[in-house]
XYZ file of N, CA and C in Angstrom:
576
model
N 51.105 153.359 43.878
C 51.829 152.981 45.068
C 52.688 154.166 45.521
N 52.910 154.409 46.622
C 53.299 155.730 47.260
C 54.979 155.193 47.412
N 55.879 156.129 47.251
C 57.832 155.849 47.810
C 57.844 155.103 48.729
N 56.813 155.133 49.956
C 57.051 154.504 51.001
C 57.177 152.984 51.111
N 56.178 152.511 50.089
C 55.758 151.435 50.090
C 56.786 150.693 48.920
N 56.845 151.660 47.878
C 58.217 151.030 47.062
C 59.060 151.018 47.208
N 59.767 151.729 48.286
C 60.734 151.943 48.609
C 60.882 150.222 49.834
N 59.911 150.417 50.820
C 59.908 148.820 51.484
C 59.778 147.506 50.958
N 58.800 147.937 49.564
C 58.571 146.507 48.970
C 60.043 146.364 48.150
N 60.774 147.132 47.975
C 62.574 146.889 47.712
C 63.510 146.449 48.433
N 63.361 146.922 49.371
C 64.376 146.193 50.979
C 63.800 144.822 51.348
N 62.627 144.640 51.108
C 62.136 143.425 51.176
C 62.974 141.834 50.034
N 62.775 142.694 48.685
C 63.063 142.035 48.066
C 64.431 141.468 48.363
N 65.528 142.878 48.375
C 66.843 142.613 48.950
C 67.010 141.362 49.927
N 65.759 141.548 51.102
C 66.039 141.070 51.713
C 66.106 139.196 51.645
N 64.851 139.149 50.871
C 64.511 137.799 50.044
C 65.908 137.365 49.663
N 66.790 137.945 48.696
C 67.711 137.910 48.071
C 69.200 137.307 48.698
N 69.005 138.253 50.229
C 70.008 138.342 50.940
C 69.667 136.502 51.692
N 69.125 136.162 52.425
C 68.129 134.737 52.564
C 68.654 133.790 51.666
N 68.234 133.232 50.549
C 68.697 133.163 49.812
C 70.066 132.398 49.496
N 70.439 133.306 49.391
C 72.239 133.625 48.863
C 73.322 133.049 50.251
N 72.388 133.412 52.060
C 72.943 132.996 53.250
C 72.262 131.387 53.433
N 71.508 130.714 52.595
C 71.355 129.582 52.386
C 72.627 128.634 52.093
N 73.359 129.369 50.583
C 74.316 129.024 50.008
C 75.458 129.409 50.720
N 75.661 130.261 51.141
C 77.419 130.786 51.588
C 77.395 131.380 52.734
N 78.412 131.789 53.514
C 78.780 132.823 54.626
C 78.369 133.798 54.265
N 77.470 134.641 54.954
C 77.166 136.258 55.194
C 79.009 137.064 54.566
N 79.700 136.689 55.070
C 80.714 137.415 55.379
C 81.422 137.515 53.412
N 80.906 136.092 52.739
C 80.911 135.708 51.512
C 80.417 136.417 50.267
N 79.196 137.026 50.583
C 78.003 137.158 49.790
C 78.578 139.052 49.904
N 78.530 139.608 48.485
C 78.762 140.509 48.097
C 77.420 141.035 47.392
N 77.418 142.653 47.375
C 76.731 143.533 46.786
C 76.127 142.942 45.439
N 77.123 142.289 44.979
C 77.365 142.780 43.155
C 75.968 141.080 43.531
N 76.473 140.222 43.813
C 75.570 138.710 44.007
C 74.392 139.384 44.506
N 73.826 140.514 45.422
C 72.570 140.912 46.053
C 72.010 141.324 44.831
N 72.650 142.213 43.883
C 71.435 142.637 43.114
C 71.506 141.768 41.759
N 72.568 141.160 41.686
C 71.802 139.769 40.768
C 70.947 139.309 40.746
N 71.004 138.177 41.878
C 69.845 137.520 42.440
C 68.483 138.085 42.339
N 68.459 139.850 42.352
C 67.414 140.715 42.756
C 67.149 140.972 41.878
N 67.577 141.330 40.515
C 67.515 142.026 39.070
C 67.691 143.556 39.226
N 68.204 143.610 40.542
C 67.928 145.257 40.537
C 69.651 145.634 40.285
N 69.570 146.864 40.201
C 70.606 147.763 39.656
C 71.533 147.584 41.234
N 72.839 148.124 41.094
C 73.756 148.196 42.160
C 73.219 149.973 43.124
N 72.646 151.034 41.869
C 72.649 151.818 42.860
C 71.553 151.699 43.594
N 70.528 151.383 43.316
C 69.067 151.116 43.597
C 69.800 150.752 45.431
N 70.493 149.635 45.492
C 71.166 149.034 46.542
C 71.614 150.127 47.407
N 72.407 150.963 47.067
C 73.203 151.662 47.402
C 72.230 152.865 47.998
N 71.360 153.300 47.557
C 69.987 154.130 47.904
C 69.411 153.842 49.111
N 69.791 152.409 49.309
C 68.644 151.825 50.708
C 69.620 151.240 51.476
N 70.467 150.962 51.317
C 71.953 150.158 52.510
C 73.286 150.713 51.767
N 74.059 150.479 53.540
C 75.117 150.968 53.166
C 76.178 149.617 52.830
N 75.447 148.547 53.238
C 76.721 147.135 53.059
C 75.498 145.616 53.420
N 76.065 144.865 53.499
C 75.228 143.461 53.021
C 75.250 143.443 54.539
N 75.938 143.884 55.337
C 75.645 143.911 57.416
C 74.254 144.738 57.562
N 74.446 145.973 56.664
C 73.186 146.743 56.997
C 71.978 146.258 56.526
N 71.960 145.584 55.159
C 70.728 144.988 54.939
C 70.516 143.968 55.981
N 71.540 142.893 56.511
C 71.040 142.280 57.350
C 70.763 142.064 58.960
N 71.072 143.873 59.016
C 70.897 144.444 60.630
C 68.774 144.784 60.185
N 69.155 145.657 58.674
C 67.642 145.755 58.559
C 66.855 144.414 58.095
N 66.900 143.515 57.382
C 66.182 142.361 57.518
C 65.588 142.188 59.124
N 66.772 141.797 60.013
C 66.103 141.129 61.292
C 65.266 142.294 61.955
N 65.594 143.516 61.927
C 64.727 144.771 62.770
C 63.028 144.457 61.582
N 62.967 144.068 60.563
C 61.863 144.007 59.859
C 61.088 143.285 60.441
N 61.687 141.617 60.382
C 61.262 140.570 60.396
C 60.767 140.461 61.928
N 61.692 140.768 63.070
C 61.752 140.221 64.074
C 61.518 141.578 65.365
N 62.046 142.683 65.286
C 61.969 143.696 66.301
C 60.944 144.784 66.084
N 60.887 144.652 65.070
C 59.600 145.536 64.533
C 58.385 144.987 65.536
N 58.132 143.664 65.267
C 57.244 142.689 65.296
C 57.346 142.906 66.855
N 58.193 142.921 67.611
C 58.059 142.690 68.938
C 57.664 143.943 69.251
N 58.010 145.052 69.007
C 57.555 146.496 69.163
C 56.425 146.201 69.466
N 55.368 145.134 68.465
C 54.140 146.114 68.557
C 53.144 145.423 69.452
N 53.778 144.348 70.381
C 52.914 144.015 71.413
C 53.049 144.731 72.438
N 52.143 144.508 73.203
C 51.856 145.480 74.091
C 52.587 144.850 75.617
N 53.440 145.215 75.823
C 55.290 144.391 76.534
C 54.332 144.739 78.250
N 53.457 145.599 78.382
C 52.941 145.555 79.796
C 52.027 143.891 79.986
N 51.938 143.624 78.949
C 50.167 142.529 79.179
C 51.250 141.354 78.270
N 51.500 141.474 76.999
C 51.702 140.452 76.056
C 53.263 140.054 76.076
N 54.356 140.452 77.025
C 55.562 139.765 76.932
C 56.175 138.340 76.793
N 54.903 137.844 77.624
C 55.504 136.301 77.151
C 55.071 136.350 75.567
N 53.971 136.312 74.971
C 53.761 135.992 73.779
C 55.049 136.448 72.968
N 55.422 137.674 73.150
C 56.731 138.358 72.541
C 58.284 137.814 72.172
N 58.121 136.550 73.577
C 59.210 135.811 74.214
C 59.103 135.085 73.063
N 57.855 134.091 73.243
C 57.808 133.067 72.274
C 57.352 133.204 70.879
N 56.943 134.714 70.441
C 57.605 135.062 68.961
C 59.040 134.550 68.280
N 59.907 135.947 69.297
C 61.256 135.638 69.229
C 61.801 134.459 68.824
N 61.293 133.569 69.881
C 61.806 132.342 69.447
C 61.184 131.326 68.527
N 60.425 131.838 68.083
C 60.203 131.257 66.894
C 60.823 131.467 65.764
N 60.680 132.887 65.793
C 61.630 133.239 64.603
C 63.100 133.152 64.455
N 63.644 133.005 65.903
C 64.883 132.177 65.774
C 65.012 130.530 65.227
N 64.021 129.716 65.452
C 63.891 128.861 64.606
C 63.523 128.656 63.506
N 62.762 129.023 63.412
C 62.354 129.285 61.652
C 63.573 129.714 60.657
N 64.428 130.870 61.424
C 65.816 131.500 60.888
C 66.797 130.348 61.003
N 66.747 129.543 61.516
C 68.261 129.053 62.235
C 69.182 128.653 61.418
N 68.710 128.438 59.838
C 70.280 128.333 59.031
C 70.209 129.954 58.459
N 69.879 130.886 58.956
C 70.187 132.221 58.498
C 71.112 132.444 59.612
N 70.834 132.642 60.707
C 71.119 133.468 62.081
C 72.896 132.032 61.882
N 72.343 130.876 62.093
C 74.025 130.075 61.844
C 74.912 130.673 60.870
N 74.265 130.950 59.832
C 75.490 131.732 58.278
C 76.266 132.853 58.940
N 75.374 133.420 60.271
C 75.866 135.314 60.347
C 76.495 134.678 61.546
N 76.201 133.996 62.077
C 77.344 133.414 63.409
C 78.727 132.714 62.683
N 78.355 132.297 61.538
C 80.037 131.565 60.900
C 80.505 132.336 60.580
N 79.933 133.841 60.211
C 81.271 134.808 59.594
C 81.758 135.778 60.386
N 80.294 136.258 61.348
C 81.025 137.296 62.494
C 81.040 137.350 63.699
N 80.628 135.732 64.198
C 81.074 135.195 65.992
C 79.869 135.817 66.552
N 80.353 135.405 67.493
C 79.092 135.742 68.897
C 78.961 137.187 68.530
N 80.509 138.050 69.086
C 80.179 139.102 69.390
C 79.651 140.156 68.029
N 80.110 140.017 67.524
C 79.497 140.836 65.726
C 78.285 140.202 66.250
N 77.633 138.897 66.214
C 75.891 139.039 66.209
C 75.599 139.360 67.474
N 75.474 139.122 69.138
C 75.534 140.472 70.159
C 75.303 142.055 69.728
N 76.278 142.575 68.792
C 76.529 143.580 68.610
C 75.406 144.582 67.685
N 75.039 143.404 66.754
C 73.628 143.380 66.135
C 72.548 143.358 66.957
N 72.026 142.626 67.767
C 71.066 142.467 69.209
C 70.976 143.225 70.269
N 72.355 143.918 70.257
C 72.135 144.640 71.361
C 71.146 145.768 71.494
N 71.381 146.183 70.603
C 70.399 147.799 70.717
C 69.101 147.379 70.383
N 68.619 146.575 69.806
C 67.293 146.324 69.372
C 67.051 145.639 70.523
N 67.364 144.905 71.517
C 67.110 144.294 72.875
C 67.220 145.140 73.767
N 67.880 146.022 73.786
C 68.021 147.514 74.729
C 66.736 148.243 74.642
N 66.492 148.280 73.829
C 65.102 149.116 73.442
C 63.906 148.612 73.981
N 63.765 147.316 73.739
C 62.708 146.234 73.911
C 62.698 145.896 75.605
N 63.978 146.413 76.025
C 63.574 145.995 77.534
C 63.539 147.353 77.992
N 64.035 148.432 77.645
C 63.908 149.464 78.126
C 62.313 149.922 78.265
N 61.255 149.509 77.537
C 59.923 149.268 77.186
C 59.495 148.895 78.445
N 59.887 147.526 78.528
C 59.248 146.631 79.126
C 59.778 147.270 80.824
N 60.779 147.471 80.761
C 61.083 148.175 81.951
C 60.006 149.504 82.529
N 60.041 150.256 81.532
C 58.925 151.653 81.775
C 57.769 150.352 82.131
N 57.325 150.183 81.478
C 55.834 149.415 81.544
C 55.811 148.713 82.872
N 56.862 147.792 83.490
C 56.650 147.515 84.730
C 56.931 148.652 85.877
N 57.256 149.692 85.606
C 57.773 150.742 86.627
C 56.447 151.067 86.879
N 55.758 151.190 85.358
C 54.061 152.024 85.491
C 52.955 151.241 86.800
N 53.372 150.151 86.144
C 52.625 148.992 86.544
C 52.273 148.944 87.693
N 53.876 148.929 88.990
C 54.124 148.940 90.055
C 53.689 150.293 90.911
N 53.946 151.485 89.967
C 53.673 152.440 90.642
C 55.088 152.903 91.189
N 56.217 152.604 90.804
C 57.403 152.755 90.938
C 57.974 154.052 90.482
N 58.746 154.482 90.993
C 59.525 156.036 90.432
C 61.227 155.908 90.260
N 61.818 155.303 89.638
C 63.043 155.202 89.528
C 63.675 155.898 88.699
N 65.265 156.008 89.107
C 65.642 157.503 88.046
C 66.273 156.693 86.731
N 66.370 157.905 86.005
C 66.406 157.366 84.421
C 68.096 156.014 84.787
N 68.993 156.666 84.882
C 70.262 155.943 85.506
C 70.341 154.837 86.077
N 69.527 154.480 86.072
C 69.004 153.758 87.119
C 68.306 152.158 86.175
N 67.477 152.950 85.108
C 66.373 152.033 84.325
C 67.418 151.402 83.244
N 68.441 152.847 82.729
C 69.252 152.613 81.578
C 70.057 151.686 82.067
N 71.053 151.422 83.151
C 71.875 150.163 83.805
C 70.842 148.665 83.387
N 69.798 148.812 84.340
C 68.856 147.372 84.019
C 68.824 147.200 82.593
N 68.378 148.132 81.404
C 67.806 148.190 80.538
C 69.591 147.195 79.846
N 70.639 147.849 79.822
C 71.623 147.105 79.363
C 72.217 145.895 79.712
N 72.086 145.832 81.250
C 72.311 144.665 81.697
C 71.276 143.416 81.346
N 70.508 144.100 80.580
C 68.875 142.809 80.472
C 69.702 142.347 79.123
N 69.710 143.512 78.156
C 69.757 143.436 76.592
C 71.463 142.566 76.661
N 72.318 142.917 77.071
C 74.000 141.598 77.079
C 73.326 140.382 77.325
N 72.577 140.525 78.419
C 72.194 138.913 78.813
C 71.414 137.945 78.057
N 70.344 138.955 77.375
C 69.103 138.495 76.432
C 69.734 137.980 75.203
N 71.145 139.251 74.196
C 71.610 138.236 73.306
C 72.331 137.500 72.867
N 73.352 137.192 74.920
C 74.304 136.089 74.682
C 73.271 134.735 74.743
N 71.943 134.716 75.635
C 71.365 133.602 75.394
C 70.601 133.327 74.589
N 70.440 134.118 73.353
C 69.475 134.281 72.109
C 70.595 133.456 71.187
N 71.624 134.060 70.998
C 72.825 133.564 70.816
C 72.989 131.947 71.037
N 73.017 131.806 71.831
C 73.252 130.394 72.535
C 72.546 129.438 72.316
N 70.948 129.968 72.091
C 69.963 129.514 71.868
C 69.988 128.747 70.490
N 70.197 129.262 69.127
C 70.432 128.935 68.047
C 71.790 128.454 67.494
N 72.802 128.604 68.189
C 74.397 128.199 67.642
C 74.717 126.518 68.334
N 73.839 126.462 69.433
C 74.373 125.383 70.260
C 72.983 124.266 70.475
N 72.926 122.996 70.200
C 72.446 121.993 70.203
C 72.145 121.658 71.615
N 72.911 121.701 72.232
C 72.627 121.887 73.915
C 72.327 122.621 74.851
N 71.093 123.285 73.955
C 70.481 124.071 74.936
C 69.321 123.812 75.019
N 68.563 124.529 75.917
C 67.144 124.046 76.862
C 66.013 124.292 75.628
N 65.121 123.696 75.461
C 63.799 123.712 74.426
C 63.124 124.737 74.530
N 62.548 125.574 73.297
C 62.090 126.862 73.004
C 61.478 126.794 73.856
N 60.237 126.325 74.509
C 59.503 126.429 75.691
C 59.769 127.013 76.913
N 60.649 125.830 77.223
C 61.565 125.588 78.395
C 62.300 127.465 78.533
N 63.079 127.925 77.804
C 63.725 128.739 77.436
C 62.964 130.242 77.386
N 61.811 129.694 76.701
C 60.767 130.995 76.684
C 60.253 131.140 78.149
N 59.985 130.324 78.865
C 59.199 130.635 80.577
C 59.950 130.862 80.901
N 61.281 130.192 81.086
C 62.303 130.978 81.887
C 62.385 132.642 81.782
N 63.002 132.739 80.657
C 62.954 133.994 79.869
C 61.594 134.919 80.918
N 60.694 134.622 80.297
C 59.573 135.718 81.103
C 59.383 135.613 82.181
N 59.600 134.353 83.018
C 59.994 134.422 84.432
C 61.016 135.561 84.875
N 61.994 135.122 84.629
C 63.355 135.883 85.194
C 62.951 137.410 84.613
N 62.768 137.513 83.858
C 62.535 138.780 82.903
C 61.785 139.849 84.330
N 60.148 139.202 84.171
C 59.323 139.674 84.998
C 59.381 140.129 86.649
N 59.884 138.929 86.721
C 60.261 138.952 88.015
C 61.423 139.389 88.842
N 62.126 139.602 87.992
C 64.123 140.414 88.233
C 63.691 141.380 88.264
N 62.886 142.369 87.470
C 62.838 143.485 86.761
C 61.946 143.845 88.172
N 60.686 143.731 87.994
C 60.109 143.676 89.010
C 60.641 144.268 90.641
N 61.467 143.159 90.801
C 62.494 143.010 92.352
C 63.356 144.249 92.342
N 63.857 144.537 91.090
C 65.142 145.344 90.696
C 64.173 147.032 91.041
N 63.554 147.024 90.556
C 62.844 148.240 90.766
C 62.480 148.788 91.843
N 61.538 147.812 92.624
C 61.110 147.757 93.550
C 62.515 147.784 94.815
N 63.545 147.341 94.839
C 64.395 147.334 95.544
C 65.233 148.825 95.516
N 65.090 149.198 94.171
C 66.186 150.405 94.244
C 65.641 151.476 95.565
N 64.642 151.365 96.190
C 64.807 152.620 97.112
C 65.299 151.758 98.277
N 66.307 151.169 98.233
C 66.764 150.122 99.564
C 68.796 150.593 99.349
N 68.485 151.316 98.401
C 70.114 151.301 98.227
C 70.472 152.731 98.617
C-alpha cells in the first residue's frame, strides 16, 4: 500500500472515530486524547494529519461531501449535486446537529463557506461557458460569495430546523434559483 493511501485510510478511520464519539457528546466536548482511543492509534499519528478535532471535522465533511460534489460535472449534473448534498445532510443530521450545538450557525457557515464558494464559483464558470458570456473576474467572485452565504445559511437551516421545506421541495428550488439567478446575473452584467 503506497503513504497515500495509508495515510487516507487513517483520516478515515479518525474520521469513523470522530462520528462516533459526535453520536455521544458535543463536537465542542470530544477531545484528541478520546479520538485516538476510540481509534487505537497513537496521539502523534493524530497530530501528523490534523491540527484539532475542528480540522478533522472540516476534513471529514470536504471527504464525505465536497469532494463528492467536485466531481460532477456542475455544467450538465447540478441538480443531481443538489440532491446529493442533501442527502448527505440527512443521512448526517445527528452529526451536522452535534457541530451546530457547540459552534452555532456561524462556526458551521464558516465551515461551508469556502467549500460552497468553490462549488459555485465552478458552476458559475460553467454557466458563463455555456452562455457564451464574458464577465470580469470581480464580477464572478461577488456572485460566487454571495451564492456560497446564501447556500450555507439555508443548508444550515435545512438540518437544525424542523420547519423547513422537504429535501425535494428544497433541492428544485435550490437548482432553480441557482440556475436561473446565475444565469440572469451574468447575462445582465453588461446592462450596468
Amino acid at each position: 500500500m503506497k503513504n497515500e493511501e495509508i495515510s487516507y485510510n487513517t483520516k478515515k478511520k479518525f474520521a469513523k472515530g470522530l462520528k462516533k464519539l459526535m453520536k455521544e457528546k458535543s463536537l465542542s466536548k470530544i477531545s484528541i486524547s478520546e479520538i485516538v482511543r476510540v481509534c487505537d492509534v497513537n496521539r502523534k499519528t493524530f497530530y501528523y494529519h490534523f491540527e484539532s478535532v475542528e480540522d478533522l471535522f472540516k476534513w471529514m465533511l470536504e471527504d464525505e461531501a465536497v469532494h463528492v460534489v467536485k466531481e460532477f460535472d456542475l455544467s450538465k449534473d447540478y441538480k443531481k449535486a443538489i440532491f446529493f448534498v442533501m442527502d448527505y445532510l440527512e443521512n448526517n443530521q445527528v452529526i451536522l446537529n452535534c457541530a451546530y450545538d457547540s459552534i452555532g450557525s456561524e462556526g458551521l457557515k464558516k465551515f461551508f463557506y469556502d467549500d460552497f464558494f468553490e462549488v459555485t464559483s465552478i458552476l458559475i464558470e460553467n454557466i458563463e461557458k455555456k452562455l457564451g458570456y464574458n464577465c470580469p473576474d470581480d464580477y464572478k467572485n461577488f456572485l460566487s460569495k454571495m451564492y456560497a452565504g446564501a447556500i450555507a445559511s439555508i443548508i444550515i437551516d435545512y438540518f437544525s430546523n424542523d420547519e423547513i421545506l422537504s429535501k425535494n421541495k428544497l433541492s428544485s428550488y435550490l437548482s432553480l434559483i441557482l440556475y436561473s439567478s446565475i444565469s440572469a446575473s451574468l447575462g445582465n452584467f453588461k446592462n450596468i
